[in-house]
Short mmCIF file of C-alpha atoms in Angstrom, two decimals:
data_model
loop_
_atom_site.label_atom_id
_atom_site.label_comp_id
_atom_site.label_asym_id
_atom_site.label_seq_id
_atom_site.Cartn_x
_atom_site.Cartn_y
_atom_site.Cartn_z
CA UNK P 281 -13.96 6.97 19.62
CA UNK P 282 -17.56 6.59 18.20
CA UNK P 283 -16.64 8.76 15.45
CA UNK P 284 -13.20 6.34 14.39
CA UNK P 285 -15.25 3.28 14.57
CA UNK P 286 -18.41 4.97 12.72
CA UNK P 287 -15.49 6.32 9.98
CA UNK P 288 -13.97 3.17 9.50
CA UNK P 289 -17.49 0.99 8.94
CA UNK P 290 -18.76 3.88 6.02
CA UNK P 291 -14.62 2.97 4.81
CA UNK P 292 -15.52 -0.65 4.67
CA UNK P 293 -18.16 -0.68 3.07
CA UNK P 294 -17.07 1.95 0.64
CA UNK P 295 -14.04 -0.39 -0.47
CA UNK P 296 -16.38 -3.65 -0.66
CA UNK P 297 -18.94 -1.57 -2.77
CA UNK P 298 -15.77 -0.35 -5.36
CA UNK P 299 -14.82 -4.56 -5.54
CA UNK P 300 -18.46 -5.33 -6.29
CA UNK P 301 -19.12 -2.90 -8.70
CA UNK P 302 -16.08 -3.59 -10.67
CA UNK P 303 -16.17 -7.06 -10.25
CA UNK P 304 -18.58 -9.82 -12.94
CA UNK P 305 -17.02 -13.18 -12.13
CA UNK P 306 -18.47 -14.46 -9.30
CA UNK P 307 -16.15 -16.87 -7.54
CA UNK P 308 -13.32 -14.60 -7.69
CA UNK P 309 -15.57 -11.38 -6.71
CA UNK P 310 -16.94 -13.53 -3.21
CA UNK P 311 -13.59 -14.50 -2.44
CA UNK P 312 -12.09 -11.02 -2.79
CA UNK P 313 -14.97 -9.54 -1.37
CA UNK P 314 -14.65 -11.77 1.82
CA UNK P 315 -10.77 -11.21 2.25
CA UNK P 316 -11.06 -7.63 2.32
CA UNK P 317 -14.19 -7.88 4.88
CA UNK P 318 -11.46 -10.09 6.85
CA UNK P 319 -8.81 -7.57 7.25
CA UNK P 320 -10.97 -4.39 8.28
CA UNK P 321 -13.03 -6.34 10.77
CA UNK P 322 -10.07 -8.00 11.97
CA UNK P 323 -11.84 -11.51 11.78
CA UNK P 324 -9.91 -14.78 10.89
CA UNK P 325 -12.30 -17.16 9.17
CA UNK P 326 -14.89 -16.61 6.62
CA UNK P 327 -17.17 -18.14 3.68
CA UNK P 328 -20.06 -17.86 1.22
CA UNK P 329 -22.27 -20.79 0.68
CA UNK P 330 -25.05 -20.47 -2.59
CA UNK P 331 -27.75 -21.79 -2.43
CA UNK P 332 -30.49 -22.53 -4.94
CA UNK P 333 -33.90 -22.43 -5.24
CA UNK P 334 -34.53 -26.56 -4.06
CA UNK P 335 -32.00 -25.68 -1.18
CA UNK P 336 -28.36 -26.96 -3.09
CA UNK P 337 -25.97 -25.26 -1.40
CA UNK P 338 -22.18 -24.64 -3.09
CA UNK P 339 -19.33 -23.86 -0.85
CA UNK P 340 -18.52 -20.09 -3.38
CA UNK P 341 -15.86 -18.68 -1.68
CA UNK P 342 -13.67 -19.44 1.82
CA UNK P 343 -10.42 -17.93 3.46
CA UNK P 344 -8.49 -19.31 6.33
CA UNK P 345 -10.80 -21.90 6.96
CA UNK P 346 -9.17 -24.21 9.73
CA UNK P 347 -7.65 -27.77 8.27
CA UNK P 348 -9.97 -29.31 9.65
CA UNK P 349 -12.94 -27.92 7.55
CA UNK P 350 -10.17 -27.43 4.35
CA UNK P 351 -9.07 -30.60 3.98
CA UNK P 352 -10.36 -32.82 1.08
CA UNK P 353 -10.85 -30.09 -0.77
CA UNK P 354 -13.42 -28.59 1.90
CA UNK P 355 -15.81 -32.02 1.25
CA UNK P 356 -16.98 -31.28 5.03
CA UNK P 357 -18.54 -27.83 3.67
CA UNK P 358 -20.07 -29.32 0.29
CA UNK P 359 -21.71 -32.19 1.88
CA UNK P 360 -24.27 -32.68 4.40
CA UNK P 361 -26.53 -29.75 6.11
CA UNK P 362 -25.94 -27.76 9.21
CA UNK P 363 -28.16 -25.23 11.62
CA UNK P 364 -27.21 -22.19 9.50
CA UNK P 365 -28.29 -24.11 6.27
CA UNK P 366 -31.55 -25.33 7.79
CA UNK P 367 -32.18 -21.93 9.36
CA UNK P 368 -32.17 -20.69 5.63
CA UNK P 369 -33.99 -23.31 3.79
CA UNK P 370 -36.66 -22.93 6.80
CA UNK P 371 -37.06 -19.06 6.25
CA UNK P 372 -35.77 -18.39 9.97
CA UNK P 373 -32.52 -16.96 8.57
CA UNK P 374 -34.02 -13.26 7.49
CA UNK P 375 -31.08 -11.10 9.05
CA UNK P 376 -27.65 -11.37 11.08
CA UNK P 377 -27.41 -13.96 13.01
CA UNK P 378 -24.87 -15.58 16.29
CA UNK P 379 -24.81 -18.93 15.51
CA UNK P 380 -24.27 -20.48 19.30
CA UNK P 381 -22.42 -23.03 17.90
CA UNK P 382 -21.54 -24.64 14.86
CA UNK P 383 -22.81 -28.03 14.05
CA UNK P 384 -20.20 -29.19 11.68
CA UNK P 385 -17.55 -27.66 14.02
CA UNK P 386 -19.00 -29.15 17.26
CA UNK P 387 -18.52 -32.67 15.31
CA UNK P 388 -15.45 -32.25 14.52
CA UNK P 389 -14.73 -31.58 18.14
CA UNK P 390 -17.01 -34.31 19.32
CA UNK P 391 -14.47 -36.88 17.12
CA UNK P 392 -11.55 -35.38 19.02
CA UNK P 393 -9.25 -36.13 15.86
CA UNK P 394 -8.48 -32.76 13.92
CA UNK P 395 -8.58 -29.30 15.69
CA UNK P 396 -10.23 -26.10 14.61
CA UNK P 397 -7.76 -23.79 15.41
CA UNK P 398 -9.78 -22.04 18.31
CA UNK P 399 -12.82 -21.72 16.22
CA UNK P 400 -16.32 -22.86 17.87
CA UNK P 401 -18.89 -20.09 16.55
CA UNK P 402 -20.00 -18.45 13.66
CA UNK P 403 -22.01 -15.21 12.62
CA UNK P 404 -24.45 -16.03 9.38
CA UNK P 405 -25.85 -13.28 7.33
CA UNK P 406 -28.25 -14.44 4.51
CA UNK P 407 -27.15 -12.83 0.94
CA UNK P 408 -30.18 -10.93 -0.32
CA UNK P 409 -31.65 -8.59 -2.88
CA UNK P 410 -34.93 -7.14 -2.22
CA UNK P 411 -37.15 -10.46 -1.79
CA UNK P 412 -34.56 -12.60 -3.66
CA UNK P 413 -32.32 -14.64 -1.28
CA UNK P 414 -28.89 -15.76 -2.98
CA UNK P 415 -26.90 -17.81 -0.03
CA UNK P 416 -25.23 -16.83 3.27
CA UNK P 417 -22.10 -15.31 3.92
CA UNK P 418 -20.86 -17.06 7.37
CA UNK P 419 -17.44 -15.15 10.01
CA UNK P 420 -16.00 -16.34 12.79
CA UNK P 421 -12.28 -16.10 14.61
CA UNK P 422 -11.00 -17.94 16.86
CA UNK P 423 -12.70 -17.58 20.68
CA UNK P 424 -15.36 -15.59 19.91
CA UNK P 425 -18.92 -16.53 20.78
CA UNK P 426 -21.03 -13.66 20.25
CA UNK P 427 -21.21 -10.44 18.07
CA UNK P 428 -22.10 -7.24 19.41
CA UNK P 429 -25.72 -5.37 18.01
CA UNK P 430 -23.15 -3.27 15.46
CA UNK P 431 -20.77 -6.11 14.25
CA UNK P 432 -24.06 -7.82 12.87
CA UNK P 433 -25.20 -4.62 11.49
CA UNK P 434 -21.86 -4.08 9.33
CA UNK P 435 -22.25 -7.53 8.46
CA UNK P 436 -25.97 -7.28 7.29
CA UNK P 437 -24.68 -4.61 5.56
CA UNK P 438 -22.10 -5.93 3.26
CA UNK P 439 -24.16 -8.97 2.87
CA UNK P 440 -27.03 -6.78 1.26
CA UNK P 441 -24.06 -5.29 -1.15
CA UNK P 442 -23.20 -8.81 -1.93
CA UNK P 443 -26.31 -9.84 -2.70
CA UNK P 444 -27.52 -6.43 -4.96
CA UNK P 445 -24.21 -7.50 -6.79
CA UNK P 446 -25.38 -11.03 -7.57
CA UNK P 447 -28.48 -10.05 -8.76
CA UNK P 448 -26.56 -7.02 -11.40
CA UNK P 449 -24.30 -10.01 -12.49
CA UNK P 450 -27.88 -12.26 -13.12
CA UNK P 451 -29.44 -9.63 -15.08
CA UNK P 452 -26.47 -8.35 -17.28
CA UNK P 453 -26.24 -12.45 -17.79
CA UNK P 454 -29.14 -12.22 -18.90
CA UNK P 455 -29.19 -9.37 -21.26
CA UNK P 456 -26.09 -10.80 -22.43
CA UNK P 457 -27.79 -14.05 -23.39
CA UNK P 458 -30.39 -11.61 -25.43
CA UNK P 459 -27.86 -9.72 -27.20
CA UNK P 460 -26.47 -12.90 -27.88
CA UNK P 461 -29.21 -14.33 -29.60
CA UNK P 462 -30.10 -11.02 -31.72
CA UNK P 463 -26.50 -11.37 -32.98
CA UNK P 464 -26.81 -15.29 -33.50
CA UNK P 465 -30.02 -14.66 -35.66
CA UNK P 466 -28.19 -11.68 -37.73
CA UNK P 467 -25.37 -13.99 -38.61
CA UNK P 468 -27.72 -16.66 -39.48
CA UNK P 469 -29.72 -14.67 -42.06
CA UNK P 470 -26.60 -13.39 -43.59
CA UNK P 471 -25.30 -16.86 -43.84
CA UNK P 472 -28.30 -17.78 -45.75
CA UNK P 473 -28.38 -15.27 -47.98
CA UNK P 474 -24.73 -15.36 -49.01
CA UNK P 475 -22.40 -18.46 -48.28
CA UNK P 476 -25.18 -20.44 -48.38
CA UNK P 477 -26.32 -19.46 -51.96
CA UNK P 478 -23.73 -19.80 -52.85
CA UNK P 479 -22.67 -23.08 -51.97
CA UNK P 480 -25.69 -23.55 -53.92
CA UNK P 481 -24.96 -22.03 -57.26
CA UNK P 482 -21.55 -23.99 -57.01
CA UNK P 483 -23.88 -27.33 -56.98
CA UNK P 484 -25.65 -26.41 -59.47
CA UNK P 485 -22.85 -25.41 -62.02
CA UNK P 486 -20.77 -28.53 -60.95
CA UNK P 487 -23.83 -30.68 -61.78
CA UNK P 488 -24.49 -28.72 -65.20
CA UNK P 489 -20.51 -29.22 -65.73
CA UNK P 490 -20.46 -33.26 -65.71
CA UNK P 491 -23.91 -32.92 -67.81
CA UNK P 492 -21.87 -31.42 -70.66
CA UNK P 493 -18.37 -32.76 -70.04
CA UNK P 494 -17.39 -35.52 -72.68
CA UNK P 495 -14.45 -36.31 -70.89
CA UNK P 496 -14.14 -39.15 -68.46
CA UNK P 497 -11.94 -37.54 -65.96
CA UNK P 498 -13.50 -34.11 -66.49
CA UNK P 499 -16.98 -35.35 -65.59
CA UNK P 500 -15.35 -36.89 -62.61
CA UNK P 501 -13.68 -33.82 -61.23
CA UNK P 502 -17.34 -32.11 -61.64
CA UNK P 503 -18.70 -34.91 -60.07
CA UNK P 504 -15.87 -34.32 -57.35
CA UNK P 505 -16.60 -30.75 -56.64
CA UNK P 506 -20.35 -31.43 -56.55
CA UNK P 507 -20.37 -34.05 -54.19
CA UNK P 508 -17.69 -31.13 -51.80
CA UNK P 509 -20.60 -28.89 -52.44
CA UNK P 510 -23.24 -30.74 -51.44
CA UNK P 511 -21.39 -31.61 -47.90
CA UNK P 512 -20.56 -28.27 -47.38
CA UNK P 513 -23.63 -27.30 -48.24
CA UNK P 514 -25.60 -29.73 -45.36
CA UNK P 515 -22.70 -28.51 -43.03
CA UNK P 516 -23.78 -24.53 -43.45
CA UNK P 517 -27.43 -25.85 -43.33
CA UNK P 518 -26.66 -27.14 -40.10
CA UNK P 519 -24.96 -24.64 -38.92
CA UNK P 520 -27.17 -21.96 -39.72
CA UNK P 521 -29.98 -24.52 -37.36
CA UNK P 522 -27.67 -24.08 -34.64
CA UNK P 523 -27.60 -20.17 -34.68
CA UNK P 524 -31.50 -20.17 -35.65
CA UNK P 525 -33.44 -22.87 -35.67
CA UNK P 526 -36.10 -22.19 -38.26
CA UNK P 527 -38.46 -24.94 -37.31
CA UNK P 528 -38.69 -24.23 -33.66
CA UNK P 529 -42.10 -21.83 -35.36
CA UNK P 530 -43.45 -25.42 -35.10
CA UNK P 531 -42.68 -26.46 -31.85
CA UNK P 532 -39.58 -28.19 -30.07
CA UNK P 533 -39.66 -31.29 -31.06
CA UNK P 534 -40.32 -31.18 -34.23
CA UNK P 535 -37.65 -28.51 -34.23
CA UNK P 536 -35.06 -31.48 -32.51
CA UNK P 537 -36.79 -34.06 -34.91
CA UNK P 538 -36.15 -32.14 -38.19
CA UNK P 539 -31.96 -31.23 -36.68
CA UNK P 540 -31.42 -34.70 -36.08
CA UNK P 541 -32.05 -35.99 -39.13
CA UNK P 542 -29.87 -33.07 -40.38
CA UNK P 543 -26.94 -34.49 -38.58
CA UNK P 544 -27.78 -38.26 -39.09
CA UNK P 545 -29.33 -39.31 -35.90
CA UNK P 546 -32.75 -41.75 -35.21
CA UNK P 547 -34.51 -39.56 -32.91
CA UNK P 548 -37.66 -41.58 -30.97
CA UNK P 549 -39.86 -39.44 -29.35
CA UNK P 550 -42.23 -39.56 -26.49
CA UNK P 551 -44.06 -37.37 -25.45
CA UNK P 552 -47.30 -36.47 -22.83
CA UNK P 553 -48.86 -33.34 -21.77
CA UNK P 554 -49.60 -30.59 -23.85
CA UNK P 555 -48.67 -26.91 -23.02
CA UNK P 556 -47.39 -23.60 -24.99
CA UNK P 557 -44.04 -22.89 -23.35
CA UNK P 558 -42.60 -19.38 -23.08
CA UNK P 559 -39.96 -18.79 -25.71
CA UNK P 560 -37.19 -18.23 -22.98
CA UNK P 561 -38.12 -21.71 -21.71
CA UNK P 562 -38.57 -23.16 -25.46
CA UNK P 563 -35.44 -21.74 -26.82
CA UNK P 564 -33.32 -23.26 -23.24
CA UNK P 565 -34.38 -26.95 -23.68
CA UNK P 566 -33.85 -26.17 -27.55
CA UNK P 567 -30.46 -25.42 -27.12
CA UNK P 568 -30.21 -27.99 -24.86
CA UNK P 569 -31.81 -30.68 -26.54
CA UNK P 570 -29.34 -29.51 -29.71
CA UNK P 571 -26.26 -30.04 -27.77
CA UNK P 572 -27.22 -33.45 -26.58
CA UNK P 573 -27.77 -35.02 -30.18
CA UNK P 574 -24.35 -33.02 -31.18
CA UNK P 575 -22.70 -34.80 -28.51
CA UNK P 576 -24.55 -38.22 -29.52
CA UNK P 577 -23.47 -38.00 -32.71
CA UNK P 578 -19.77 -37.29 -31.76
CA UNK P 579 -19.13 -39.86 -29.22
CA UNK P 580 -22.05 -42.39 -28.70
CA UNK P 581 -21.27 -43.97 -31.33
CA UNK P 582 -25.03 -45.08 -31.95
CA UNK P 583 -27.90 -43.81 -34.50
CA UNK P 584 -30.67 -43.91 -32.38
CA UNK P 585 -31.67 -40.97 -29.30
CA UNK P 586 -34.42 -40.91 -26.97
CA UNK P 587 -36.48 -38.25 -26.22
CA UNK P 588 -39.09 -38.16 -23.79
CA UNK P 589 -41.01 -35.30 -22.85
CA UNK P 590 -43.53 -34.89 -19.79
CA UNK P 591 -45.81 -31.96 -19.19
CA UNK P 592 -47.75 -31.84 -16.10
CA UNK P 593 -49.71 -28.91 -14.15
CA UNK P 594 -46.22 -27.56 -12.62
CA UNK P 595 -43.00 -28.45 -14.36
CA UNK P 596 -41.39 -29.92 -18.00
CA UNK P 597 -39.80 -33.12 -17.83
CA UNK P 598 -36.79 -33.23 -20.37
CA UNK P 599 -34.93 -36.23 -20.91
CA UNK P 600 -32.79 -36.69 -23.83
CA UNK P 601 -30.50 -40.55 -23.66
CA UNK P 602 -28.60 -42.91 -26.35
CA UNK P 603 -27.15 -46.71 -25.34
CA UNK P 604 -23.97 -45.63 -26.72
CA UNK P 605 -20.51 -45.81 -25.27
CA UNK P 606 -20.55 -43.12 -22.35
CA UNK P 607 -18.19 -42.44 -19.89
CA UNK P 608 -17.27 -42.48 -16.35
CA UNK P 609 -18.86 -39.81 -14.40
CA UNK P 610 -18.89 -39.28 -10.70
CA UNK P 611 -21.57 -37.19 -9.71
CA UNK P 612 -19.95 -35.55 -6.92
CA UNK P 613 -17.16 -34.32 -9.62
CA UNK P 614 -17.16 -31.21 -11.65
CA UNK P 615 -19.27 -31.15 -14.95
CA UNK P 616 -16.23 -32.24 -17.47
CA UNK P 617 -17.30 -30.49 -20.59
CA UNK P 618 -18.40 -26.84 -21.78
CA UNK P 619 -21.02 -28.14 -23.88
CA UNK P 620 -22.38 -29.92 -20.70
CA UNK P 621 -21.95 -27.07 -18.50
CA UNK P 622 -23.65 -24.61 -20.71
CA UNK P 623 -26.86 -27.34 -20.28
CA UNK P 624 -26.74 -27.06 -16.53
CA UNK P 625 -26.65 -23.15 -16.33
CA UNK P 626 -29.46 -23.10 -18.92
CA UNK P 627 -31.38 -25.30 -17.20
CA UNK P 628 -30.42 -23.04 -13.99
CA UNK P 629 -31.16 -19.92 -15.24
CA UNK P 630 -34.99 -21.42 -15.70
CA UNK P 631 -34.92 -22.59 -12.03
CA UNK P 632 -34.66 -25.86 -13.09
CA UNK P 633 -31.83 -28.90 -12.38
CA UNK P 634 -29.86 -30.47 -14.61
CA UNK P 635 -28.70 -34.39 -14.03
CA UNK P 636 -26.45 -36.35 -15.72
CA UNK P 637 -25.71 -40.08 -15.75
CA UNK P 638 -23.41 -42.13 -17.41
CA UNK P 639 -21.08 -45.32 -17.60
CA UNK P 640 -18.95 -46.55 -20.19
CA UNK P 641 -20.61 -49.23 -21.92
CA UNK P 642 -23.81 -47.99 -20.43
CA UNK P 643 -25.15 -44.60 -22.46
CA UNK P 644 -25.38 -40.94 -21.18
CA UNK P 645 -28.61 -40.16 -19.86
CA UNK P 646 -29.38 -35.79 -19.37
CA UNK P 647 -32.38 -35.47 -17.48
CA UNK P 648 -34.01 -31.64 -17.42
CA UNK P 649 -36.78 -30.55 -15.16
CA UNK P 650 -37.96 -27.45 -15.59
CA UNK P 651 -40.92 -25.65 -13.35
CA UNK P 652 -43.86 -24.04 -15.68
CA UNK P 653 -44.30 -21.20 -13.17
#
């Protein structure tokens, strides 16, 4: 009997380390992950709560969670804290854990409205990698109360897979991102050297054209063509600053002042502190920084951007704002835009937050604080 039940734990395991090998999506990978840890344990209700590094917590992954906790589109899970949560962000959640109770549950209970389906207590595992802690991974089914020493041990187990395969997906992120930027510096040399010659020999000869041109309308078609030229020619320019920004040699802003003047925007500056940034940090709030005056220049429908830039003894304060139209935002809602997104993960992948406020009628304000260690 020991032998069946040792078999089917290695099996387990086996077929959860196959899904997170394969897998490089994360949402989908915890969620399959967790359904398949379901079935073989036999256990009704689980999820996966990451957390960051200033203790946000994001409801990843759930199955069968009971209405009660579902409903609203889970809002009871991605709101408030709980004893698991606060065991974690306290360092007191290092390994498998019974849970006697569940404090979110227990209210629920307490309010005597909705039910849970039978479901009172939780296991919590926290998600880890070496030293590097990543979230929990929380089961439960309905009337149990306790795990036994080798439930919690499979558990810890596939939590430790879970978390090795968070930190693979961070890394080849990462070396992604560098391959990335290799090819984005090719393609902007060999943009310079060709297109963007030539764009300006076509200038040139249009210019040289309605020099010699005695005729009224063929002067003006030269004319024509040079004036095409010449916007194409501060379009490439400006493209070629978004693969590679050539000034950034000479710091960031003066790499953000120089781009918005390319794209016809009054950048004021501020700035305090004085530090030499990494050039993983100074090419994150570049990019950054570039995608906020893009999207000022696209919908503010204002001139003039505000920078201001803090340095102290621990972190980089980033903020980049215009007083033009905005938009409604909720802040509880999902970030609306790709451009905007890709600011939040680069400020994430620094360890840093990301905040964004805005109103219509009011501006858009993207605020960026970044830690220096």
């Amino acid at each position: 009997m020991m032998k069946e039940k040792r078999d089917h734990e290695l099996q387990t395991l086996k077929e959860i380390a196959e899904l997170l090998n394969t897998g490089t999506d994360v949402d989908s990978l915890l969620k399959n992950v967790l359904e398949r840890l379901l079935h073989i344990t036999e256990l009704e209700t689980g999820w996966i709560f990451l957390i960051d590094e200033d203790g946000n917590h994001e409801l990843a992954a759930a199955v069968n969670l009971p209405r009660a906790l579902a409903r609203n589109n889970t809002a009871r899970m991605c709101s408030g804290d709980c004893w698991c949560l606060n065991k974690y962000k306290n360092g007191h959640l290092c390994e498998a854990t019974n849970i006697m109770g569940c404090k979110r549950i227990e209210k629920i209970l307490a309010e005597k409205v909705e039910h849970t389906n039978g479901l009172t207590h939780h296991a919590s595992v926290p998600l880890r990698a070496g030293n590097e802690r990543f979230g929990i991974l929380n089961v439960g089914t309905p009337e149990k109360t306790t795990f036994n020493d080798g439930e919690l041990a499979l558990l810890e187990s596939v939590a430790f897979q879970i978390g090795t395969a968070l930190k693979r997906i961070h890394l080849t992120r990462l070396e992604q991102e560098a391959a990335l930027s290799a090819e984005r510096n090719r393609l902007a040399r060999d943009l310079h050297d060709s297109v963007n010659q030539l764009l300006f020999s076509l200038s040139l000869t249009a210019r040289g054209g309605a020099e010699i041109a005695e005729n009224t309308e063929t002067k003006e078609t030269f004319t024509y063509i040079q004036d095409l030229a010449q916007e194409a020619l501060q379009e490439m320019r400006a493209l070629i600053w978004q693969l590679k920004p050539h000034g950034l040699e000479n710091g960031l802003i003066s790499a953000l002042t120089t781009y918005s003047e390319m794209i016809g925007i009054r950048l004021h500056t501020t700035v305090q502190g004085l530090i030499c940034l990494s050039e993983q940090m100074e090419a994150a709030l570049w990019r950054i920084g570039q995608e906020a005056l893009a999207n000022s220049k696209k919908h503010s429908g204002e001139s003039d951007v505000y920078l201001v830039c803090e340095v102290d003894s621990e972190s980089i304060f980033f903020q980049i704002r215009d007083e033009g139209t905005g938009f409604h935002y909720d802040q509880k809602a999902l970030i609306p835009s790709l451009g905007l997104k890709s600011m939040k993960e680069r400020a994430e992948q620094m360890h840093g937050s990301f905040q964004l406020k805005s109103s219509p009628g009011d501006g858009t304000d993207i605020i960026i604080t970044l830690p220096l260690s």
